[in-house]
Coordinates of C-alpha atoms in Angstrom, one line a residue:
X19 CA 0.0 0.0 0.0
X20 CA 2.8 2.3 0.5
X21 CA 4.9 1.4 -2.1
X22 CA 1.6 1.9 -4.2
X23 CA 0.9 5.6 -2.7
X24 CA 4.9 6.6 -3.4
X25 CA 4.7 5.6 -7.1
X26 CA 1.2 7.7 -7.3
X27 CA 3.3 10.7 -5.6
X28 CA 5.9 10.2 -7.9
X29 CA 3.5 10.1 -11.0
X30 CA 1.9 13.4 -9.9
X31 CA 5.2 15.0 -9.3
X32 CA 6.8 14.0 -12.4
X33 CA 3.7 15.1 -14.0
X34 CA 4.2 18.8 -13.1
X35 CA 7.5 18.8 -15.4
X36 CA 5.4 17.3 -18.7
X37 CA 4.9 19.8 -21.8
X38 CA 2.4 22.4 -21.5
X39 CA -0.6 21.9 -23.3
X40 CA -0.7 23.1 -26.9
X41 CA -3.0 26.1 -27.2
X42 CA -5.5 25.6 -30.0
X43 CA -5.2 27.8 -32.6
X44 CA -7.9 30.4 -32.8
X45 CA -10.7 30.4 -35.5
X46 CA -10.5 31.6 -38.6
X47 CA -13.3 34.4 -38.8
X48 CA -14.5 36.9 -41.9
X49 CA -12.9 40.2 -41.0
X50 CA -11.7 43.7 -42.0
X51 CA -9.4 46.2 -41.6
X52 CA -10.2 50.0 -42.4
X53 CA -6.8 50.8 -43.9
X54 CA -6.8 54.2 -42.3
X55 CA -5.8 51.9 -38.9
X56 CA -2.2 51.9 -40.8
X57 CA -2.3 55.1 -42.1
X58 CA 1.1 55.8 -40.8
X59 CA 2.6 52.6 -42.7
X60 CA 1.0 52.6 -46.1
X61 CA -1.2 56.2 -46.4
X62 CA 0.4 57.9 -49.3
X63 CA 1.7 56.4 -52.3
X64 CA 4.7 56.6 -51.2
X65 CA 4.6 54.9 -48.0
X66 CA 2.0 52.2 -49.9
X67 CA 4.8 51.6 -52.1
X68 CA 7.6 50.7 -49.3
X69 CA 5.6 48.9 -47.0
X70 CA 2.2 47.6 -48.4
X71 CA 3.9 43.9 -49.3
X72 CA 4.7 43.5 -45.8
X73 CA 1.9 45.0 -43.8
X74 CA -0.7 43.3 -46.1
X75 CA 1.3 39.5 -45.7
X76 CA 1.1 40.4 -42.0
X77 CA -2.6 41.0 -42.0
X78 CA -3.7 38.0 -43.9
X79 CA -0.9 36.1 -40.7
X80 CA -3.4 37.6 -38.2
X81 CA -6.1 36.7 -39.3
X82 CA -7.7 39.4 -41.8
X83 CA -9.6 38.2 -44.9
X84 CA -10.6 41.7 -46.4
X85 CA -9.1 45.1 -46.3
X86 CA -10.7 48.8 -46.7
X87 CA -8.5 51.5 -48.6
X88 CA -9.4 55.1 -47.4
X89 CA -7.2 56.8 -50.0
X90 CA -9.0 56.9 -53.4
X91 CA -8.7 59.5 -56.2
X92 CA -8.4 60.4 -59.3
X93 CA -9.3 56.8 -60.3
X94 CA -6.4 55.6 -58.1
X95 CA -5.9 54.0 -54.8
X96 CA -2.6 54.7 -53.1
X97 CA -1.4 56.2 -56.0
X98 CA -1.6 53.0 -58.0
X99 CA -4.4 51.5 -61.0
X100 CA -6.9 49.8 -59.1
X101 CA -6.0 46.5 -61.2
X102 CA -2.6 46.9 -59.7
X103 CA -4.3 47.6 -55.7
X104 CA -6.5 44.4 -56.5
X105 CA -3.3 42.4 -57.0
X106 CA -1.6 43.6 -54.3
X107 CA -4.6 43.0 -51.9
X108 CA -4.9 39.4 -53.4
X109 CA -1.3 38.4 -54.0
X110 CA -1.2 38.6 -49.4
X111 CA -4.6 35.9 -49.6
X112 CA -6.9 39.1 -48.7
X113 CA -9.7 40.6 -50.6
X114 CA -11.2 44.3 -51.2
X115 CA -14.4 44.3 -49.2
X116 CA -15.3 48.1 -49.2
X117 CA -14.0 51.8 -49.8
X118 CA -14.2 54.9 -48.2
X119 CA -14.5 58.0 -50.6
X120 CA -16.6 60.4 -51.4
X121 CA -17.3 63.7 -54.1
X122 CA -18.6 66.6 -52.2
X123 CA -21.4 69.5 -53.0
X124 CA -20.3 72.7 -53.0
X125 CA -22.5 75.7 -51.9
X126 CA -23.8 76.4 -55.1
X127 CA -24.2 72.8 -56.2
X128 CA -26.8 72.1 -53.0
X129 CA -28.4 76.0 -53.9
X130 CA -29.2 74.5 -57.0
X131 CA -29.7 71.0 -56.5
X132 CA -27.5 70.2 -59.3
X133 CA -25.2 66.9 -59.6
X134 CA -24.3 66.5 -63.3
X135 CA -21.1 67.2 -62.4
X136 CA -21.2 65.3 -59.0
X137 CA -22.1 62.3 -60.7
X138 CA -19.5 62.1 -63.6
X139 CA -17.5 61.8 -61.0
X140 CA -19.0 59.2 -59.2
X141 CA -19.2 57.3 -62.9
X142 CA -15.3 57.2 -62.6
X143 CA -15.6 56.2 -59.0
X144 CA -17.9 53.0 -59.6
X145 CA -15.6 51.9 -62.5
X146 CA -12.8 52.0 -60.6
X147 CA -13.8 50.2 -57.5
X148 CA -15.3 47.4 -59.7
X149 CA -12.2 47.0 -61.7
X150 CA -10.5 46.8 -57.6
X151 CA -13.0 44.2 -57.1
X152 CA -14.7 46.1 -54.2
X153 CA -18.2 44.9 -53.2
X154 CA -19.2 48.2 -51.2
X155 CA -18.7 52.0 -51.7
X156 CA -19.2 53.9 -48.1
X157 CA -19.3 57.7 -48.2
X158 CA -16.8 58.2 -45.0
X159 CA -19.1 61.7 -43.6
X160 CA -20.7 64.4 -44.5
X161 CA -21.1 67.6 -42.6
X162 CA -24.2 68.1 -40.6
X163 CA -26.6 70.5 -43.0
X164 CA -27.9 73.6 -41.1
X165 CA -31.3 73.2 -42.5
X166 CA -33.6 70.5 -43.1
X167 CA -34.2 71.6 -46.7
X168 CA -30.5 71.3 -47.5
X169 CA -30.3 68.4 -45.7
X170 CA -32.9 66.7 -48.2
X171 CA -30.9 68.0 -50.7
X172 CA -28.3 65.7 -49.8
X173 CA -30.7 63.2 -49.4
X174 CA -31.3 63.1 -52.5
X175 CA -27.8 63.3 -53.8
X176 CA -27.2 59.8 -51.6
X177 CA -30.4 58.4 -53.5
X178 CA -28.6 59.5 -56.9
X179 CA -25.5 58.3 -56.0
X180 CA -26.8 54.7 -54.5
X181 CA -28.8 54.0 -57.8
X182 CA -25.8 54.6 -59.6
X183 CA -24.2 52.3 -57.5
X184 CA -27.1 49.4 -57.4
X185 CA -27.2 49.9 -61.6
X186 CA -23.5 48.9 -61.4
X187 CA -23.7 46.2 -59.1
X188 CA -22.0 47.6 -56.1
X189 CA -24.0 48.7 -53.1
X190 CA -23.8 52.1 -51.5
X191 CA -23.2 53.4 -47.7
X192 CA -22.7 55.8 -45.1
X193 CA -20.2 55.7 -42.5
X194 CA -21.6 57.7 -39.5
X195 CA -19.5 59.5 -36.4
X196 CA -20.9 61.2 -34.0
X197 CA -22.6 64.8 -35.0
X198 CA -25.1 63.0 -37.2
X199 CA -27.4 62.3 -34.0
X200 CA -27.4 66.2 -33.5
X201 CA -30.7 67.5 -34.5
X202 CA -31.4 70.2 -37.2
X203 CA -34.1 72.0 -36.3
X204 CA -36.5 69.6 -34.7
X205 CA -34.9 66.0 -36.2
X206 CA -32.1 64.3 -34.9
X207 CA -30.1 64.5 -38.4
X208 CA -29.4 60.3 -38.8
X209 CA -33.1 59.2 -38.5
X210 CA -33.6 62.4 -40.8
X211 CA -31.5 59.9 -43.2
X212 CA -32.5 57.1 -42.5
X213 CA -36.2 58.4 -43.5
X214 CA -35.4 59.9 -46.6
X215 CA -33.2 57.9 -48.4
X216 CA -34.3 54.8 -49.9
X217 CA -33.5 51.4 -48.2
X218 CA -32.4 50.0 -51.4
X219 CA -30.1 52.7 -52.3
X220 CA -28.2 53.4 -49.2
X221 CA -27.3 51.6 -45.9
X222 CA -25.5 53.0 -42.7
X223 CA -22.3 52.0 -42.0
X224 CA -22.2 52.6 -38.2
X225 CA -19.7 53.6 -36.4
X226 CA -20.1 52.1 -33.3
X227 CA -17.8 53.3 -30.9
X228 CA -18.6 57.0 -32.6
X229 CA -22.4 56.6 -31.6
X230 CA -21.4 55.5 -28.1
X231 CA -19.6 58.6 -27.5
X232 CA -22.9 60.7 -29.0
X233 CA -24.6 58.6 -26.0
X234 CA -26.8 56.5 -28.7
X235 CA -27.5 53.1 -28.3
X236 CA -26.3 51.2 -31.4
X237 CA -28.5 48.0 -30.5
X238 CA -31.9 50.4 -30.2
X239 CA -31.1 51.8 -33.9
X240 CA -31.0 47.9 -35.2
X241 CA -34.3 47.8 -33.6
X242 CA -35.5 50.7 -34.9
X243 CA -35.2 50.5 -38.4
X244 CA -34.0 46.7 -39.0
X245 CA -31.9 45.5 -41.8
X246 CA -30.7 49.4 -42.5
X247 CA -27.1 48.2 -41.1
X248 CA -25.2 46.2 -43.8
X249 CA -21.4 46.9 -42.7
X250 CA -20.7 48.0 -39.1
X251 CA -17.2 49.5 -38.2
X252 CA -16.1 48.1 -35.1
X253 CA -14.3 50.1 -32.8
X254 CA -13.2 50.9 -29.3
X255 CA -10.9 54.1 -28.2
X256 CA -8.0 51.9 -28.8
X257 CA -7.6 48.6 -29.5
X258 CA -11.1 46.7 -29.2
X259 CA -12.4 45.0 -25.7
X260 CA -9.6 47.7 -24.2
X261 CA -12.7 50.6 -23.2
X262 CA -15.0 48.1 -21.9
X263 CA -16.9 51.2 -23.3
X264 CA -18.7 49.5 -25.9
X265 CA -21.0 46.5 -25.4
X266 CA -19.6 44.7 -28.4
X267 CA -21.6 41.2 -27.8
X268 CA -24.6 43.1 -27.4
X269 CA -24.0 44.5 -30.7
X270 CA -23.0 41.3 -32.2
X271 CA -25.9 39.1 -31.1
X272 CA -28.5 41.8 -32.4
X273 CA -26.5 41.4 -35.9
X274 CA -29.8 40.2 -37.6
X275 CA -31.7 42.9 -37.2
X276 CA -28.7 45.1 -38.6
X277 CA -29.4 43.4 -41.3
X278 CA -25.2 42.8 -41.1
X279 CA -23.5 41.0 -43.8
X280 CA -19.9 42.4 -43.1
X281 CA -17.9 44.4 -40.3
X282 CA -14.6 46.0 -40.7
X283 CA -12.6 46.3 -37.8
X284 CA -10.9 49.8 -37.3
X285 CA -8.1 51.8 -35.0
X286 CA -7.7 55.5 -34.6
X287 CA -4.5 54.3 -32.7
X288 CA -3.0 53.3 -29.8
X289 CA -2.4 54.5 -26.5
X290 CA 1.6 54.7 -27.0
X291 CA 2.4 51.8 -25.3
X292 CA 2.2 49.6 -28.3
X293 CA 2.7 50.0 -32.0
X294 CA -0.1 50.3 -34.2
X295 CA 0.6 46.9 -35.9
X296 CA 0.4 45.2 -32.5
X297 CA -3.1 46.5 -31.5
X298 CA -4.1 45.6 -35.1
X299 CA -3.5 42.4 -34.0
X300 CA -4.5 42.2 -30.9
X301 CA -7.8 43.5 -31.8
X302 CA -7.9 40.3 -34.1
X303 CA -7.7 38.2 -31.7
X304 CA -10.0 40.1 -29.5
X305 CA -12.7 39.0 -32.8
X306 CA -11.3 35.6 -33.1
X307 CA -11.9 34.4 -29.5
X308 CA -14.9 36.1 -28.9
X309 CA -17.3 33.5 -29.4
X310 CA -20.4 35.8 -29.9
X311 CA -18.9 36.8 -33.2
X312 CA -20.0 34.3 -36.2
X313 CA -17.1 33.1 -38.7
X314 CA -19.2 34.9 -41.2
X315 CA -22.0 36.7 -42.0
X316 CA -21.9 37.7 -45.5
X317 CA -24.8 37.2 -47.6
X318 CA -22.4 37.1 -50.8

């Protein structure tokens, strides 16, 4: 019996010296990355040109399927054709999802209610994003109007402009901050929007950590007007779950009634303690192992 409880003792202790268990690898989830994150790596031609080979192999490592370019113009991203930004997205394994860029109205333009020349432009614009293989075009803001009769104005340029878009087979959004839930004159100026422009011609690309900070709910606006929500950007002040501002598996588990398809993950930057790179991926994983967020919700 003792000889029996020594070698059990013995077992045990040897036991505490065996190989650690191998973490499992985390899964593999659909996600993007608003390029602006990196801005300081790859946001001019220039710096696209030295780095993007790199920083895009290292996003498709942690775990990023699409990207988001914010620097369009001129028929260009980064300074390159948009054949040549497709490539370079796809040669790292990753896909463009979405783009941010817009054609403003100037002063006269919204006096007259007059887009002919607003909308050549946006002819380029849809060309160019098709031939970069983008699925969605997201207007990145607009400035809060300081009436409600040059607000529909603009309504009705982000009708024009999303029909355009829908003709051409790419679908048309808005990327919201914060001062769109300020109210001109009586109407809080984003369910002004989201009333006057059709469903079919524009969704709302919320901003979730931006509505947080304007105090609004992003879970009672799914509710609200469901299905309006087809890309979300997902953000905290730094790198995501850091805040604990921002309920994100609330938002999450509402993600049918957004109506979500895709979300794009993005960083205004870091708190200085870490490069941005690193809480890139550390908001990855922050996606990955969070077990309220599907692999996938595209409707592609």
């Amino acid at each position: 019996m003792k000889k029996y409880i020594l070698l059990s003792l013995l077992a045990i202790f040897l036991g505490s010296f065996a190989a650690p268990a191998k973490t499992a690898p985390l899964p593999k989830k659909n996600m993007c990355l608003q390029l602006y994150s990196i801005r300081d790596l790859i946001g001019s031609p220039e710096l696209y040109a030295k780095n993007h080979v790199k920083v895009f192999k290292e996003l498709a490592t942690m775990g990023y399927t699409d990207v988001e370019p914010a620097f369009y113009g001129d028929g260009k991203f980064y300074g390159i054709s948009p054949e040549q930004f497709r490539k370079d997205v796809e040669s790292a394994g990753l896909k463009v999802l979405s783009s941010h860029t817009t054609r403003g109205l100037s002063p006269e333009e919204i006096k007259n209610h007059d887009f002919t020349e607003a909308m050549k432009w946006w002819d380029q614009c849809i060309a160019a994003h098709k031939a970069a293989g983008a699925k969605y075009i997201v207007t990145p803001g607009f400035g809060t109007p300081k009436t409600l009769e040059e607000g529909q104005v603009l309504c009705d340029y982000h009708n024009a402009i999303g029909q355009k878009c829908r003709e051409n087979g790419i679908k048309y959004g808005y990327h919201s901050h914060s001062h769109e839930f300020q109210k001109v004159e009586d109407q809080v100026w984003y369910d002004y929007m989201l009333n006057h422009i059709a469903p079919e011609n524009m969704f709302f690309q919320m901003d979730v950590y931006w509505a947080v900070m304007a105090q609004v709910s992003p879970v009672s606006y799914f509710k609200k007007y469901p299905g309006r929500f087809k890309l979300l950007h997902i953000k905290d002040k730094y790198e995501l779950g850091e805040s604990g501002m921002v309920g994100f598996d609330a938002i999450f588990r509402h993600a049918a009634e957004a109506g979500l398809e895709n979300f794009v993950v993005e960083l205004e930057g870091t708190d200085g303690t870490i490069d941005i790179m690193e809480g890139v991926r550390r908001s990855a994983n922050y996606i990955r192992s969070s077990n309220f967020v599907k692999a996938s919700y595209s409707k592609r």
